[in-house]
mmCIF file of C-alpha atoms in Angstrom:
data_model
loop_
_atom_site.group_PDB
_atom_site.id
_atom_site.type_symbol
_atom_site.label_atom_id
_atom_site.label_comp_id
_atom_site.label_asym_id
_atom_site.label_seq_id
_atom_site.Cartn_x
_atom_site.Cartn_y
_atom_site.Cartn_z
ATOM 1 C CA VAL A 1 19.661 8.140 5.790
ATOM 2 C CA PRO A 2 18.759 10.522 2.971
ATOM 3 C CA VAL A 3 16.566 9.083 0.242
ATOM 4 C CA GLU A 4 19.274 9.787 -2.324
ATOM 5 C CA LYS A 5 21.656 7.512 -0.407
ATOM 6 C CA VAL A 6 19.070 4.703 -0.310
ATOM 7 C CA VAL A 7 18.550 4.948 -4.044
ATOM 8 C CA ASP A 8 22.326 4.963 -4.588
ATOM 9 C CA LEU A 9 22.690 1.886 -2.364
ATOM 10 C CA SER A 10 20.062 0.025 -4.353
ATOM 11 C CA ARG A 11 22.114 0.555 -7.520
ATOM 12 C CA ASP A 12 25.448 -0.398 -5.925
ATOM 13 C CA PRO A 13 26.338 -3.984 -6.974
ATOM 14 C CA GLN A 14 28.062 -4.489 -3.604
ATOM 15 C CA VAL A 15 24.954 -3.623 -1.575
ATOM 16 C CA ASP A 16 21.384 -4.736 -2.174
ATOM 17 C CA ALA A 17 19.574 -2.375 0.193
ATOM 18 C CA PHE A 18 16.154 -3.645 -0.788
ATOM 19 C CA SER A 19 16.831 -7.240 0.255
ATOM 20 C CA ASP A 20 18.501 -6.269 3.527
ATOM 21 C CA LEU A 21 15.662 -5.881 5.987
ATOM 22 C CA ARG A 22 17.749 -4.099 8.578
ATOM 23 C CA VAL A 23 18.887 -1.427 6.111
ATOM 24 C CA LEU A 24 15.303 -1.027 4.919
ATOM 25 C CA ARG A 25 14.016 -0.624 8.481
ATOM 26 C CA GLU A 26 16.697 1.941 9.281
ATOM 27 C CA CYS A 27 15.869 3.895 6.145
ATOM 28 C CA ALA A 28 12.117 3.667 6.665
ATOM 29 C CA VAL A 29 12.380 4.839 10.256
ATOM 30 C CA ASP A 30 14.839 7.634 9.527
ATOM 31 C CA ASP A 31 13.384 8.882 6.271
ATOM 32 C CA LEU A 32 9.803 8.090 5.328
ATOM 33 C CA GLN A 33 10.451 9.560 1.892
ATOM 34 C CA LEU A 34 11.804 6.088 1.092
ATOM 35 C CA LEU A 35 8.187 5.027 0.788
ATOM 36 C CA GLN A 36 7.583 7.688 -1.819
ATOM 37 C CA CYS A 37 10.623 6.444 -3.779
ATOM 38 C CA LEU A 38 8.921 3.065 -3.809
ATOM 39 C CA GLY A 39 5.705 4.638 -5.065
ATOM 40 C CA VAL A 40 3.850 4.386 -1.751
ATOM 41 C CA PRO A 41 1.851 7.345 -0.459
ATOM 42 C CA GLY A 42 3.532 8.887 2.578
ATOM 43 C CA GLU A 43 0.687 7.942 4.893
ATOM 44 C CA VAL A 44 1.210 4.207 4.211
ATOM 45 C CA LEU A 45 3.849 2.771 6.519
ATOM 46 C CA LEU A 46 5.782 -0.462 6.294
ATOM 47 C CA GLY A 47 3.908 -1.528 9.433
ATOM 48 C CA ARG A 48 5.648 -4.515 10.889
ATOM 49 C CA LEU A 49 9.003 -3.746 9.303
ATOM 50 C CA VAL A 50 9.068 -0.541 11.327
ATOM 51 C CA ASP A 51 6.944 -1.306 14.394
ATOM 52 C CA GLU A 52 7.841 -4.860 15.397
ATOM 53 C CA PRO A 53 11.028 -5.612 17.259
ATOM 54 C CA ASP A 54 13.512 -6.416 14.490
ATOM 55 C CA GLY A 55 10.623 -6.365 11.964
ATOM 56 C CA LEU A 56 10.972 -10.117 11.464
ATOM 57 C CA GLY A 57 7.402 -11.355 11.991
ATOM 58 C CA VAL A 58 6.530 -11.799 8.328
ATOM 59 C CA PRO A 59 9.717 -13.590 7.178
ATOM 60 C CA LEU A 60 9.632 -15.838 10.243
ATOM 61 C CA GLY A 61 5.968 -16.638 9.626
ATOM 62 C CA LEU A 62 6.730 -17.576 6.015
ATOM 63 C CA GLN A 63 9.577 -19.830 7.127
ATOM 64 C CA ASP A 64 7.380 -21.380 9.806
ATOM 65 C CA LEU A 65 4.980 -22.422 7.029
ATOM 66 C CA GLY A 66 7.846 -24.231 5.307
ATOM 67 C CA LEU A 67 9.057 -21.705 2.735
ATOM 68 C CA LYS A 68 12.728 -22.114 1.928
ATOM 69 C CA PRO A 69 15.030 -20.032 -0.283
ATOM 70 C CA LYS A 70 13.890 -20.077 -3.928
ATOM 71 C CA ASP A 71 10.360 -21.192 -2.959
ATOM 72 C CA LYS A 72 7.806 -18.764 -4.347
ATOM 73 C CA PHE A 73 4.753 -17.223 -2.772
ATOM 74 C CA ALA A 74 2.187 -15.047 -4.498
ATOM 75 C CA GLU A 75 0.140 -12.042 -3.455
ATOM 76 C CA LEU A 76 -3.178 -10.629 -4.455
ATOM 77 C CA LEU A 77 -3.041 -7.424 -2.439
ATOM 78 C CA TYR A 78 -3.609 -3.733 -2.818
ATOM 79 C CA ASN A 79 -0.629 -1.400 -2.375
ATOM 80 C CA GLY A 80 -0.586 -1.230 1.401
ATOM 81 C CA SER A 81 1.688 -2.143 4.253
ATOM 82 C CA GLU A 82 0.976 -5.890 3.991
ATOM 83 C CA PHE A 83 2.046 -5.895 0.338
ATOM 84 C CA PHE A 84 5.377 -4.278 1.164
ATOM 85 C CA GLU A 85 5.863 -6.368 4.304
ATOM 86 C CA ALA A 86 5.385 -9.548 2.297
ATOM 87 C CA PHE A 87 7.543 -8.387 -0.610
ATOM 88 C CA PHE A 88 10.506 -7.401 1.566
ATOM 89 C CA ALA A 89 10.077 -10.445 3.805
ATOM 90 C CA GLY A 90 10.380 -12.634 0.708
ATOM 91 C CA CYS A 91 13.508 -10.747 -0.356
ATOM 92 C CA PHE A 92 14.978 -11.203 3.113
ATOM 93 C CA ILE A 93 14.565 -15.004 3.147
ATOM 94 C CA GLY A 94 15.250 -15.581 -0.551
ATOM 95 C CA CYS A 95 11.681 -16.320 -1.650
ATOM 96 C CA PRO A 96 10.512 -14.464 -4.753
ATOM 97 C CA MET A 97 6.971 -13.120 -4.796
ATOM 98 C CA PRO A 98 5.465 -13.170 -8.297
ATOM 99 C CA PHE A 99 3.078 -10.246 -8.632
ATOM 100 C CA LEU A 100 -0.511 -10.836 -9.624
ATOM 101 C CA ASN A 101 -2.860 -8.368 -11.245
ATOM 102 C CA TRP A 102 -5.903 -8.020 -9.005
ATOM 103 C CA HIS A 103 -7.973 -7.146 -12.079
ATOM 104 C CA MET A 104 -7.733 -10.785 -13.249
ATOM 105 C CA HIS A 105 -10.599 -13.189 -12.595
ATOM 106 C CA GLY A 106 -11.480 -16.859 -12.886
ATOM 107 C CA ASN A 107 -9.369 -19.086 -15.108
ATOM 108 C CA GLU A 108 -7.081 -16.214 -16.100
ATOM 109 C CA LEU A 109 -6.202 -15.616 -12.441
ATOM 110 C CA ALA A 110 -5.788 -19.349 -11.745
ATOM 111 C CA GLU A 111 -3.431 -19.705 -14.730
ATOM 112 C CA ALA A 112 -1.374 -16.699 -13.624
ATOM 113 C CA ILE A 113 -1.035 -18.114 -10.121
ATOM 114 C CA ASN A 114 -0.165 -21.619 -11.337
ATOM 115 C CA ARG A 115 2.391 -20.304 -13.839
ATOM 116 C CA GLY A 116 4.429 -18.871 -10.957
ATOM 117 C CA ALA A 117 4.209 -22.160 -8.990
ATOM 118 C CA PRO A 118 3.924 -20.480 -5.574
ATOM 119 C CA LYS A 119 3.532 -22.550 -2.415
ATOM 120 C CA LEU A 120 1.612 -19.852 -0.546
ATOM 121 C CA LEU A 121 -0.903 -17.182 -1.521
ATOM 122 C CA ILE A 122 -1.466 -14.017 0.492
ATOM 123 C CA PHE A 123 -4.609 -12.177 -0.550
ATOM 124 C CA ASP A 124 -6.857 -9.397 0.640
ATOM 125 C CA GLU A 125 -10.160 -10.403 2.208
ATOM 126 C CA GLU A 126 -11.983 -8.612 -0.629
ATOM 127 C CA PHE A 127 -10.718 -11.320 -3.005
ATOM 128 C CA THR A 128 -12.024 -14.245 -0.918
ATOM 129 C CA ASP A 129 -14.944 -15.089 -3.236
ATOM 130 C CA GLU A 130 -12.640 -14.951 -6.272
ATOM 131 C CA ILE A 131 -10.050 -17.228 -4.626
ATOM 132 C CA MET A 132 -12.670 -19.661 -3.318
ATOM 133 C CA ALA A 133 -14.058 -19.997 -6.859
ATOM 134 C CA ILE A 134 -10.654 -21.115 -8.220
ATOM 135 C CA LYS A 135 -9.112 -22.722 -5.116
ATOM 136 C CA ASP A 136 -9.336 -26.278 -6.487
ATOM 137 C CA LYS A 137 -7.499 -25.191 -9.655
ATOM 138 C CA LEU A 138 -4.504 -23.818 -7.736
ATOM 139 C CA THR A 139 -2.204 -26.808 -8.005
ATOM 140 C CA THR A 140 0.866 -25.594 -6.100
ATOM 141 C CA ILE A 141 -0.667 -23.554 -3.262
ATOM 142 C CA ARG A 142 -0.273 -25.249 0.124
ATOM 143 C CA HIS A 143 -1.205 -22.307 2.363
ATOM 144 C CA PHE A 144 -3.688 -19.470 1.976
ATOM 145 C CA VAL A 145 -3.224 -16.319 4.069
ATOM 146 C CA VAL A 146 -5.982 -13.701 4.230
ATOM 147 C CA VAL A 147 -5.338 -10.038 5.026
ATOM 148 C CA GLY A 148 -8.465 -8.936 6.846
ATOM 149 C CA SER A 149 -10.690 -10.052 9.696
ATOM 150 C CA ARG A 150 -12.212 -13.294 8.339
ATOM 151 C CA ALA A 151 -10.646 -16.341 6.734
ATOM 152 C CA PRO A 152 -12.501 -19.329 5.319
ATOM 153 C CA GLU A 153 -11.943 -22.702 6.951
ATOM 154 C CA GLY A 154 -8.538 -24.106 6.066
ATOM 155 C CA MET A 155 -7.050 -20.642 5.563
ATOM 156 C CA MET A 156 -5.265 -18.417 8.057
ATOM 157 C CA LEU A 157 -5.390 -14.734 8.777
ATOM 158 C CA TYR A 158 -2.306 -12.618 8.170
ATOM 159 C CA GLU A 159 -2.271 -11.768 11.878
ATOM 160 C CA GLU A 160 -2.114 -15.512 12.645
ATOM 161 C CA LEU A 161 0.904 -15.771 10.357
ATOM 162 C CA LEU A 162 2.590 -13.121 12.497
ATOM 163 C CA ALA A 163 1.475 -14.701 15.770
ATOM 164 C CA ARG A 164 2.981 -18.080 14.874
ATOM 165 C CA SER A 165 6.368 -16.523 14.138
ATOM 166 C CA PRO A 166 9.143 -17.992 16.305
ATOM 167 C CA ASN A 167 11.164 -15.599 18.410
ATOM 168 C CA HIS A 168 14.515 -15.811 16.594
ATOM 169 C CA GLU A 169 16.311 -14.532 13.501
ATOM 170 C CA PRO A 170 15.191 -16.099 10.204
ATOM 171 C CA ASP A 171 17.369 -18.809 8.695
ATOM 172 C CA ILE A 172 19.020 -17.198 5.712
#
């Protein structure tokens, strides 16, 4: 699928290509320039959306943690495959992902997170100390998911989120 067609589809009111995971996977596999249209360097891939069978690990993992359509989850991630996996997974299951500015700290970050009222927070391991410092102030977060190799007690790794994904299509 040529990039121009993907962009045209995203503007067509009859087709929302960016919330249809299957269309996204097809486009990403057939034309990696899609990533550049989204502002992602060509060497960054939409990992699990492209590599996993059906690319459904992330949305299924979110649903397995209890997220339902219109529930929010937040991210504190760099622009990498996990960011895009989470964003498109949320689109696929109807869960918006309020963006956070990873330059925020302390009370400012806690207020930004609470304002969005997310039930889950996915964050990069580099932000662990920052999140631990404000964890008790995060009133709506029920689950913490860490992208990296270590997660504090009571939090799960992103890979665990994928591993707990049931083997079926998401409920949408």
